[in-house]
Coordinates of C-alpha atoms and ligand atoms in Angstrom, one line a residue:
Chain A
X29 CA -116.7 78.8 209.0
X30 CA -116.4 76.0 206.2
X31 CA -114.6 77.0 203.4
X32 CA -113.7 75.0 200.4
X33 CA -111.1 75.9 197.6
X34 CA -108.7 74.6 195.0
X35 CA -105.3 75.4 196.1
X36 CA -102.5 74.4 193.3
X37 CA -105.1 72.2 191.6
X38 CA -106.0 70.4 194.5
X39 CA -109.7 70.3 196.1
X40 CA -109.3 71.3 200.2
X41 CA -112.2 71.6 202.6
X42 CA -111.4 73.1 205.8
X43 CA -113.2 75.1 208.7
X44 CA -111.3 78.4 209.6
X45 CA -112.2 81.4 212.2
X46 CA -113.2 84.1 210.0
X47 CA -110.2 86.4 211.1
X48 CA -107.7 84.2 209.2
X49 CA -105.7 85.9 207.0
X50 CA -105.0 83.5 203.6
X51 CA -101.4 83.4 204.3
X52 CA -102.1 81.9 208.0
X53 CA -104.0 79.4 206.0
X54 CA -102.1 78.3 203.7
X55 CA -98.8 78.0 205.7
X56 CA -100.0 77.1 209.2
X57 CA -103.0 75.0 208.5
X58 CA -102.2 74.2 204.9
X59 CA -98.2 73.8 205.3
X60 CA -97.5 75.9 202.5
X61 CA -94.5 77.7 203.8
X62 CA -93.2 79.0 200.5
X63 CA -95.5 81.7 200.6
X64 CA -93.3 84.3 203.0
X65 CA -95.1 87.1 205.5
X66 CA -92.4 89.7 204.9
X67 CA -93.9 92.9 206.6
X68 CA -97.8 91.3 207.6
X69 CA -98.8 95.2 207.1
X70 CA -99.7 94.4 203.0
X71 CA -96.3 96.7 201.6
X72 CA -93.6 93.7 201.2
X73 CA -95.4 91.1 198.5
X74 CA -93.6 88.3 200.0
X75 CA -97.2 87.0 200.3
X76 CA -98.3 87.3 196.8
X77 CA -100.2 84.1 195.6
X78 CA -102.5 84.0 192.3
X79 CA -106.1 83.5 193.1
X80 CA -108.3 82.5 190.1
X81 CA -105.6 84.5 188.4
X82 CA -104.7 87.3 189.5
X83 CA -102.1 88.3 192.2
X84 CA -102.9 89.4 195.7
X85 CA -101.0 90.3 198.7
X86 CA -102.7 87.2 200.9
X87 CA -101.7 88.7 203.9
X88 CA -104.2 91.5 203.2
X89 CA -107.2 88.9 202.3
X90 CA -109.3 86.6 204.8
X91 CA -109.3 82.2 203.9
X92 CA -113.3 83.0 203.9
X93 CA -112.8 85.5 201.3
X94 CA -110.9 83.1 199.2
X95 CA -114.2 80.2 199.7
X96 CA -114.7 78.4 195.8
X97 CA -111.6 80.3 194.7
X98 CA -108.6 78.6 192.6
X99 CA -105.1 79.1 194.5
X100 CA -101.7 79.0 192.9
X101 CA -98.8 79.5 195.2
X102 CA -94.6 79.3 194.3
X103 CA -95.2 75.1 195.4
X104 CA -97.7 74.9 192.5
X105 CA -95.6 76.8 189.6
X106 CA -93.1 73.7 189.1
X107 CA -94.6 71.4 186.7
X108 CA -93.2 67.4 187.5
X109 CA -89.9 68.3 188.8
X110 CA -89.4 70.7 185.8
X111 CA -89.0 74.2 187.1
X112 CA -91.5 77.1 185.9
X113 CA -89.6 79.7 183.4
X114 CA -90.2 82.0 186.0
X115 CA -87.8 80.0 188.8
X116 CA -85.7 78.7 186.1
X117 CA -84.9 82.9 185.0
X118 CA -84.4 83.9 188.7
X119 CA -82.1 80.7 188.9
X120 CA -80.2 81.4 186.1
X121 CA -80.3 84.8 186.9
X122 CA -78.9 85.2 189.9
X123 CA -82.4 86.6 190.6
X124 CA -82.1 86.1 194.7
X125 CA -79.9 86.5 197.5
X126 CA -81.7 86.0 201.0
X127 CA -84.2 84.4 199.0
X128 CA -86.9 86.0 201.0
X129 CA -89.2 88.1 198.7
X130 CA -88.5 85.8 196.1
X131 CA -91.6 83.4 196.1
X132 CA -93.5 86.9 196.2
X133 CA -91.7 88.4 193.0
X134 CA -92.3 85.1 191.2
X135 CA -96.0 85.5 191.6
X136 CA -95.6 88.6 190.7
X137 CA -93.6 87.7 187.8
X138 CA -96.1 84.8 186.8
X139 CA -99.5 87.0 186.8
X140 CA -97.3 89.7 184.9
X141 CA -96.0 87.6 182.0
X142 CA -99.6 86.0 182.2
X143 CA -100.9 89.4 181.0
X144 CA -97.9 90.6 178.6
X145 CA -95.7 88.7 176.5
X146 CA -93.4 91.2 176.1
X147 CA -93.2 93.7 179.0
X148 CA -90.4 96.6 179.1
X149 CA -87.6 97.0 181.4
X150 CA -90.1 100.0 182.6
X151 CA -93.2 97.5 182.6
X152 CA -91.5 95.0 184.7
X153 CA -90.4 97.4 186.9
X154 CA -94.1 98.7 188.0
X155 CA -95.4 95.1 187.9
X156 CA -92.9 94.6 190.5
X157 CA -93.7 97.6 192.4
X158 CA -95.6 95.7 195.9
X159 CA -92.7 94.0 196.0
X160 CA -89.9 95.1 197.9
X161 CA -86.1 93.3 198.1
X162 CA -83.7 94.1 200.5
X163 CA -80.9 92.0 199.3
X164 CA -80.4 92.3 195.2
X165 CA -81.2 96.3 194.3
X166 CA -83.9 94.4 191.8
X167 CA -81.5 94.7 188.6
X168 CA -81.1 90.7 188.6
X169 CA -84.6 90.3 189.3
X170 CA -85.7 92.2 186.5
X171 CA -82.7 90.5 184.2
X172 CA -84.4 87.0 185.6
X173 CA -87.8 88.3 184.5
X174 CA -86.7 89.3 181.2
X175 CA -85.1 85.8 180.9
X176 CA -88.2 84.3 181.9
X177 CA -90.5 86.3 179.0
X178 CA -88.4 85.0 176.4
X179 CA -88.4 81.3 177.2
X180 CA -92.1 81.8 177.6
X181 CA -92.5 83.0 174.2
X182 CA -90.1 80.4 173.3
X183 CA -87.1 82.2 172.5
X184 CA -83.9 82.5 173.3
X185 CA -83.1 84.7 176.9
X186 CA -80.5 87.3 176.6
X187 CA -77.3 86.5 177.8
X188 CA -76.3 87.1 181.2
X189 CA -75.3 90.8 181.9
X190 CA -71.8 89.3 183.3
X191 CA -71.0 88.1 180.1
X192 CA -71.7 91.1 178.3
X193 CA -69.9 93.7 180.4
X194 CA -66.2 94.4 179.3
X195 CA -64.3 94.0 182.6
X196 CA -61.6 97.0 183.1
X197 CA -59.1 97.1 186.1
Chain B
X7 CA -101.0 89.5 213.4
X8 CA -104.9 88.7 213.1
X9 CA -107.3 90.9 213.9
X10 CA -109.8 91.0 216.3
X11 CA -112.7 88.3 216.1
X12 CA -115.8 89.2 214.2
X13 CA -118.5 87.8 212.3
X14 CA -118.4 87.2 208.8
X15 CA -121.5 87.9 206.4
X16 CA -120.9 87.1 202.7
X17 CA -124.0 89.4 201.5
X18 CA -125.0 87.3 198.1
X19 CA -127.1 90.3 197.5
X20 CA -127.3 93.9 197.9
X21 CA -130.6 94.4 200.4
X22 CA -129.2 91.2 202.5
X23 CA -125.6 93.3 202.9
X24 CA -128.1 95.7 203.9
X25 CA -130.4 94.3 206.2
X26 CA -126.7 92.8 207.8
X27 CA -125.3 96.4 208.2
X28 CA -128.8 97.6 210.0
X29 CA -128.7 94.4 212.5
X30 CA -125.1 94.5 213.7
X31 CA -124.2 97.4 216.3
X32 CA -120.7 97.8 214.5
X33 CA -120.7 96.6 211.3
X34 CA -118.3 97.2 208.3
X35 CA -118.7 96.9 204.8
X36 CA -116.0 95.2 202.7
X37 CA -115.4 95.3 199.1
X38 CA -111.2 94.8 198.2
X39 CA -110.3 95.1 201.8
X40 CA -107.1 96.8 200.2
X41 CA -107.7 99.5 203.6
X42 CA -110.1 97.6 205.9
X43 CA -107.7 94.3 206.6
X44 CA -105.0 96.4 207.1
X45 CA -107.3 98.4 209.7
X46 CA -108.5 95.1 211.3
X47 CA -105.1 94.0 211.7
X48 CA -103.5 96.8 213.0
X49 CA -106.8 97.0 215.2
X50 CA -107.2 100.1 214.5
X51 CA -111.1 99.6 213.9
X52 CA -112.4 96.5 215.4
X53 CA -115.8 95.8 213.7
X54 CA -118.1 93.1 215.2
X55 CA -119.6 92.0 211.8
X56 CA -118.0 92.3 208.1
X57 CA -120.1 92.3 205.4
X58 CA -118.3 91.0 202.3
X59 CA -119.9 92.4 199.3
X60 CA -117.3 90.8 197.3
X61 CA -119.7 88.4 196.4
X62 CA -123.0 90.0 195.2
X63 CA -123.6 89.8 191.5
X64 CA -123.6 92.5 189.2
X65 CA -121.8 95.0 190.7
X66 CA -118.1 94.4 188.8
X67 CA -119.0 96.3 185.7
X68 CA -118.9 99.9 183.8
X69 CA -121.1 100.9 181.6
X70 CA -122.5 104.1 179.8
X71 CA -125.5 105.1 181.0
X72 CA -126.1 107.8 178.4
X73 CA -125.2 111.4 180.2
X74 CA -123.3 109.1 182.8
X75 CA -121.0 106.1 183.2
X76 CA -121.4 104.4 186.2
X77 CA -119.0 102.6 188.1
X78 CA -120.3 99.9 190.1
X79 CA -118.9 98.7 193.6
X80 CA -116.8 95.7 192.7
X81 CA -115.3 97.6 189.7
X82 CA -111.4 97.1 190.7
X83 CA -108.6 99.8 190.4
X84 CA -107.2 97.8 187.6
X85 CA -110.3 97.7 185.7
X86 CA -111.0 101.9 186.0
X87 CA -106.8 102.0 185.1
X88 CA -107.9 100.2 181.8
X89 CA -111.2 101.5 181.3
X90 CA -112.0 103.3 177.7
X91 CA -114.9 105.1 178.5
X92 CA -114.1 106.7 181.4
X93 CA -111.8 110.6 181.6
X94 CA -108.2 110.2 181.6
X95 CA -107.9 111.7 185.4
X96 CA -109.7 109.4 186.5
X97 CA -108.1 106.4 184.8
X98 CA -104.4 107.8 185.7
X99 CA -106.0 108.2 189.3
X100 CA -106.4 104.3 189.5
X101 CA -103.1 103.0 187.9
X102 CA -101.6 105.3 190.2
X103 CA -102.9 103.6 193.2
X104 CA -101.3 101.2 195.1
X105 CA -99.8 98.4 193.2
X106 CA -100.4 95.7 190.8
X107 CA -102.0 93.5 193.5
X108 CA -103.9 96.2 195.2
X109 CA -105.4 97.0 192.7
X110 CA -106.1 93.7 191.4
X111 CA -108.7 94.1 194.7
X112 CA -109.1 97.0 195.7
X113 CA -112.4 99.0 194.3
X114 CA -113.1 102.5 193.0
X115 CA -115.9 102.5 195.2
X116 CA -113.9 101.6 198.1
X117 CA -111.0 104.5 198.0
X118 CA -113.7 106.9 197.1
X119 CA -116.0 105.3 200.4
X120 CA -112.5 105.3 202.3
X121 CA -111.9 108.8 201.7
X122 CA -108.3 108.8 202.8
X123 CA -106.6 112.2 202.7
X124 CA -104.3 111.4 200.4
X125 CA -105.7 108.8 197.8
X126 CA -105.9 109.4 194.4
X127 CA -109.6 108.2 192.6
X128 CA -111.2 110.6 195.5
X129 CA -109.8 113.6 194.2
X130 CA -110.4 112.9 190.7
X131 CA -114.1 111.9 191.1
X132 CA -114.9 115.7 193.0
X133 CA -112.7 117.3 190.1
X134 CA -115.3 115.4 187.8
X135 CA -118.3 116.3 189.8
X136 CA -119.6 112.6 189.7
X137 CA -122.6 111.5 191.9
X138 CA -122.3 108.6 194.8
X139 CA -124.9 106.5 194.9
X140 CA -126.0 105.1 198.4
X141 CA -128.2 102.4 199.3
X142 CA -129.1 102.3 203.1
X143 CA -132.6 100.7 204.3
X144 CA -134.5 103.6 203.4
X145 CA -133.8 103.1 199.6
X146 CA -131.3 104.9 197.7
X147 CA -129.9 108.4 197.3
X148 CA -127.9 110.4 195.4
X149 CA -124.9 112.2 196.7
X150 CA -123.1 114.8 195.0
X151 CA -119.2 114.8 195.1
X152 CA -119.3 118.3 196.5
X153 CA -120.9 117.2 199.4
X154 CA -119.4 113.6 199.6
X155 CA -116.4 114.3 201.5
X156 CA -116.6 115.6 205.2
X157 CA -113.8 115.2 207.1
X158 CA -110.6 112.9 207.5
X159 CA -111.4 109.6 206.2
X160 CA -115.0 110.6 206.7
X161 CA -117.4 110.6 203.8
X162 CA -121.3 111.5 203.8
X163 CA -122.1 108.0 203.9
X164 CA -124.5 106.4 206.8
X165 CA -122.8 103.3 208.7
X166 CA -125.6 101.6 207.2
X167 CA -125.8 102.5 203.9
X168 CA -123.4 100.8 201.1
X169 CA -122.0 103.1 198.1
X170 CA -123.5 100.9 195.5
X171 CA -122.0 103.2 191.9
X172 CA -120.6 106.0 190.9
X173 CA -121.8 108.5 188.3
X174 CA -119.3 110.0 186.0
X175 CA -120.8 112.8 184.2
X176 CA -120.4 112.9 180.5
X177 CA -119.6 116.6 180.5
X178 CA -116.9 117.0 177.8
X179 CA -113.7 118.8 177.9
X180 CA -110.8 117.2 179.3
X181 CA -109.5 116.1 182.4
X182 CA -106.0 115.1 184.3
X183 CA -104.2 113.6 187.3
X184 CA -100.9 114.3 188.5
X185 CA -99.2 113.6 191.9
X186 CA -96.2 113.4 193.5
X187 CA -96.3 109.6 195.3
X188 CA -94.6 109.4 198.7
X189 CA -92.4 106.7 197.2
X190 CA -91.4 108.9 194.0
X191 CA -93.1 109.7 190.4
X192 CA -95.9 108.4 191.0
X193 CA -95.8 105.5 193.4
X194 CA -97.8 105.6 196.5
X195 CA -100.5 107.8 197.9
X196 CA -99.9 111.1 197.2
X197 CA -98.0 113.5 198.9
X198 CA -99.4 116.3 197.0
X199 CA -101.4 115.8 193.7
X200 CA -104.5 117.7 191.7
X201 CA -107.2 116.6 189.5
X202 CA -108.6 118.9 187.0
X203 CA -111.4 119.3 184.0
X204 CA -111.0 122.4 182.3
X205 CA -113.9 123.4 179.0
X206 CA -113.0 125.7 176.5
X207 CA -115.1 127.6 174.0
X208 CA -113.6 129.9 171.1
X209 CA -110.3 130.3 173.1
X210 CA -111.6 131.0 176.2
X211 CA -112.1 128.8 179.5
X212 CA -115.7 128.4 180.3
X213 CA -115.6 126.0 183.0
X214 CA -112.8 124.6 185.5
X215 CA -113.1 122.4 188.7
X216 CA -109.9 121.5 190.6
X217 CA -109.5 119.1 193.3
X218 CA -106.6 118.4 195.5
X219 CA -105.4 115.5 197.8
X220 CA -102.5 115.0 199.9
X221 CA -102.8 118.4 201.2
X222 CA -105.6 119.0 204.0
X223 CA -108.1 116.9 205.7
X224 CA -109.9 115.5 202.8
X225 CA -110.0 116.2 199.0
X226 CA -110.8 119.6 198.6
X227 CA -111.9 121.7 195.7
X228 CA -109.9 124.9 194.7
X229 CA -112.4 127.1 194.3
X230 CA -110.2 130.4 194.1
X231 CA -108.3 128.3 190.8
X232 CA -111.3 127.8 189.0
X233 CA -112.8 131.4 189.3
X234 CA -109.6 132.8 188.7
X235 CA -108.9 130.4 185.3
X236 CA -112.5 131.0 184.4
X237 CA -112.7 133.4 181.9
X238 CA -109.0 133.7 180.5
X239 CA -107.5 132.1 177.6
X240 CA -105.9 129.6 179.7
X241 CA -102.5 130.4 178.1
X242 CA -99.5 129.1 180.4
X243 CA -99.3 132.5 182.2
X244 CA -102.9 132.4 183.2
X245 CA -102.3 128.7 184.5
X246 CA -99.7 130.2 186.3
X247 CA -101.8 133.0 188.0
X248 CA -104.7 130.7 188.6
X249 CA -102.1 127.7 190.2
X250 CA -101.0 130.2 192.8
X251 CA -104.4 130.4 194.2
X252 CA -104.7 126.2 195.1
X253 CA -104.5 126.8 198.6
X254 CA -107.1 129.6 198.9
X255 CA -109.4 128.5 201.4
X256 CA -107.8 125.2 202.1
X257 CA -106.3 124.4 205.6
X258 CA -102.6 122.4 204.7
X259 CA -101.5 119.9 207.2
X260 CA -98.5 118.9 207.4
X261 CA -97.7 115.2 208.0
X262 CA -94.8 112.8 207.9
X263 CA -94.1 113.4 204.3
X264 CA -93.9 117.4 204.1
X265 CA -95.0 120.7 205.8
X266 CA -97.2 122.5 205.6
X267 CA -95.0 124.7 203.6
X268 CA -93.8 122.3 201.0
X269 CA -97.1 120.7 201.0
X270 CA -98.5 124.4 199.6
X271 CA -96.3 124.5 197.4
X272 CA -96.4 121.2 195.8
X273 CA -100.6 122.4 195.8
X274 CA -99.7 125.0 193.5
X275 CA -97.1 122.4 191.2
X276 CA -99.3 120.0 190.7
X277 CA -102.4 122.2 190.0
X278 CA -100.4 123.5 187.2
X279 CA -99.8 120.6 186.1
X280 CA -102.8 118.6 185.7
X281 CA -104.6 122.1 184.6
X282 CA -101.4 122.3 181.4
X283 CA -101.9 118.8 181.1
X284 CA -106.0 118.9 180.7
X285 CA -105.5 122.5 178.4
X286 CA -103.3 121.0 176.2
X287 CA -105.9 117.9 175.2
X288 CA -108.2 121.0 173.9
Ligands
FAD2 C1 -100.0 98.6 199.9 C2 -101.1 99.6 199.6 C3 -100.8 100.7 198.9 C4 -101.9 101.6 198.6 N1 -101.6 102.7 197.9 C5 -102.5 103.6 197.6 C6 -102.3 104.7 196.8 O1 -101.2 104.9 196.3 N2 -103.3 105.6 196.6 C7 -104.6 105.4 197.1 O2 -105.4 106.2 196.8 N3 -104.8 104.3 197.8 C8 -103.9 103.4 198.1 N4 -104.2 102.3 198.9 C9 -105.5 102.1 199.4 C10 -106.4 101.3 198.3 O3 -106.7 102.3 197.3 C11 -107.7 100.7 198.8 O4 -108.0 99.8 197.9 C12 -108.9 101.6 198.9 O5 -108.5 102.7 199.7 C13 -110.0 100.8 199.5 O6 -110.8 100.1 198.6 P1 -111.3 98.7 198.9 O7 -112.2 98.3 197.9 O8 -110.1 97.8 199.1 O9 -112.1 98.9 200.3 P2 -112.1 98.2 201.7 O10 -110.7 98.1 202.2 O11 -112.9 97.0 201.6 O12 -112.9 99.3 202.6 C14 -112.3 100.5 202.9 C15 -113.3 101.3 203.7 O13 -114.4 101.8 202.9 C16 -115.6 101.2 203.3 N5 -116.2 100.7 202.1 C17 -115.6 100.0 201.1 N6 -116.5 99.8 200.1 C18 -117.7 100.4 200.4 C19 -118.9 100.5 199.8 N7 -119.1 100.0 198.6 N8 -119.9 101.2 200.5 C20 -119.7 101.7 201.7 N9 -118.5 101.6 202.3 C21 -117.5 101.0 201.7 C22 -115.2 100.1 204.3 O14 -116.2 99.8 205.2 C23 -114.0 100.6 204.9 O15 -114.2 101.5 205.9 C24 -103.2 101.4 199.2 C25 -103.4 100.2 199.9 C26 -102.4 99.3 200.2 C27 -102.7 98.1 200.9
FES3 S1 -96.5 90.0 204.2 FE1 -98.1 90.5 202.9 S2 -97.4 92.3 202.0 FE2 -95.8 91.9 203.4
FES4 S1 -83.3 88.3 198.0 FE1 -83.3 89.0 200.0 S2 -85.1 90.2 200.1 FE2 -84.9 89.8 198.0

């Protein structure tokens, strides 16, 4: 089936079986291999993309579902070289280890902060919730999220939780 | 992991999604495919044709119909979790299900259509005593929540008909939602949770519909709750009395997240809970 779509502001045209899911799309036909399959069974969020706003797990959505939609994946976030707040908090951070879930968690991050300013620990925590991390136990990524919030509202982040704690031996 | 092949209808309007569903020998609809995909790629259901609804106009809205509001069948989780108009167990029900990108797809419509045994909006909507509409190619119909659910992921619906709103009776009172997630608080389907409306007139409880999920084979009413709440002041000890009755009637199963014993007693828990929760908005 033709389908044609806007993925990370750019027009595509492309004719797909109808059984492919969007991920299969955009890394295999599209080459878009920063969006991760974590799990394929729509629980991990390594998938997560925006489309026409809003995240989605696009291992659990069809390409032919996503026909005249507007796609934003972690490739599209980075704006001429100059990382999104969003990368640049999970940079600075220390919001990753393996590095797998975390184009997922940005997405999630970005369609969060899209919504609310100023989310709570608490609200950052349940945005993050179809997103699972086996590596960091999510404290940095939430630190990194927090980080990214306040350049976004263009203030200054917090200071790293390693400079804050008093080190005892 | 890609499902089985099939053809794909994008219905662009409600009697073609129809008149698709009548012509295929196994057809599916699909609104958020938030349960179907994963189906399809687990190939656990195989269907020949999918009709997309996703794209038929009109059907992404609530709105107050006077003694109703209805709830189309592109309304999304995350619009009934931020709806005004709509009763609170309800609106817990859907920011309790799933996560932030499920439910930025999945539909009201399709959990209630779905009918799992231990999602969340299907309770609330029998605890609410809303009204399915269906629309098949003999017209529509109206089907009461009472007589929605049959059996495990089975709902009164026809193959070939397509849930098209849901009624939510203006009734008054007041209504809640609690459940015990199989990931903790309340994250996850349910392992055990209860949906209840409770009116009150001069101190005493005039009316009372409970409906559990998690437990049994479908959503299920406590009906020995209601007639034993009925009546009293609804004070904490008669919540008490009445909560020990949620699984009158009701046959538990146990699964892979509780038996059958813990599952009857979270009934009870819960019950009480979303029936002190609901008495205390009076
Ligand atoms: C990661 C994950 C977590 C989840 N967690 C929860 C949870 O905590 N609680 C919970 O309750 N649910 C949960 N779900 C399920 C979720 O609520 C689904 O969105 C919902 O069950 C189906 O709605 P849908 O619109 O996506 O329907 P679809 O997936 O499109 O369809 C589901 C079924 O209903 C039928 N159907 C759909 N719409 C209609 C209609 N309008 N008319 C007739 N038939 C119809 C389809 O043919 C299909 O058989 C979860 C799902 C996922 C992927
Ligand atoms: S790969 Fe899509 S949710 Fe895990
Ligand atoms: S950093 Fe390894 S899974 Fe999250």
């Amino acid at each position: 089936m033709k389908i044609s779509l806007t993925i990370n502001g750019r027009e595509v045209s492309a004719d797909v079986e109808p059984r492919t899911l969007l991920v299969h799309f955009l890394r295999e036909d599209q080459g878009l291999t920063g969006t991760h399959i974590g799990c394929e069974t729509s629980y991990c969020g390594a998938c997560t993309v925006l489309v026409d706003g809003k995240t989605v797990k696009s291992c659990t959505m069809f390409a032919v579902q996503a026909d005249g939609a507007s796609i934003t994946t972690v490739e599209g976030l980075a704006d001429n070289g100059q990382l999104h707040p969003v990368q640049e908090g999970f940079w600075e951070r220390h919001g990753l280890q393996c590095g797998y879930c975390t184009p997922g968690m940005i997405m999630s991050a970005v369609g969060l902060l899209q919504e609310k300013q100023s989310p709570s620990e608490d609200e950052i925590r349940h945005a993050i919730e179809g997103n699972l991390c086996r590596c960091t136990g999510y404290h940095n990524i939430v630190r990194a999220i927090e980080y990214a919030a306040a350049k976004m509202r263009g203030e200054e982040p917090p200071p790293p939780d390693w400079e804050e704690e008093e080190v005892s031996v | 992991m890609y499902p089985r092949q099939f053809e794909y209808v994008a219905a662009t309007s409600l009697d073609e999604a129809v008149s698709a569903l009548a012509g295929a020998e196994f057809a599916k609809v699909m609104s958020g495919g938030m349960s179907l995909i994963p189906m399809m790629k687990l190939r656990l259901l195989s269907p020949d044709v999918v009709v997309d609804i996703g794209r038929i106009p009109g059907l992404d809205q609530i709105t107050d119909a006077g003694d109703y509001v209805s709830i189309g069948a592109l309304v999304r989780h995350a619009q009934t979790a931020s709806a005004q108009n709509l009763p609170r167990a309800l609106v817990d029900a859907a920011s309790w299900t799933g996560d932030v990108q499920v439910r930025n797809r999945g539909t009201t419509c399709g959990a209630v259509a779905h009918a799992d045994i231990a999602a969340d909006q299907p309770a609330a909507i029998l605890a609410l005593g809303a009204t399915m509409v269906a629309r098949g190619p003999n017209g529509t119909r109206e089907i009461p929540a009472d007589d929605f659910f049959v059996d495990t992921m089975t709902s009164a619906l026809q193959p070939d008909e397509i849930l098209t709103e849901i009624r939510i009776p203006k009734v008054g009172g007041a209504t809640a939602y609690d459940k015990l997630g199989r990931r903790g608080g309340h994250t996850d389907y349910a392992v055990a949770g209860a949906a209840a409306w409770v009116q009150k007139d001069n101190g005493t409880v005039t009316n009372c519909r409970v409906a559990l999920t998690g437990v049994g084979t479908k959503p299920t009413l406590a009906h020995g709750v209601a007639e034993a709440l009925i009546g009293t002041d609804g004070s904490e000890q008669a919540v008490k009395e009445a909560a020990e009755r949620a699984t009158e009637g009701v046959t538990v199963l146990e699964d892979l997240y509780g038996s059958e014993e813990y599952k009857a007693h979270l009934a009870k828990v819960y019950t009480r809970r979303a029936l002190t929760q609901a008495l205390a908005q009076l």
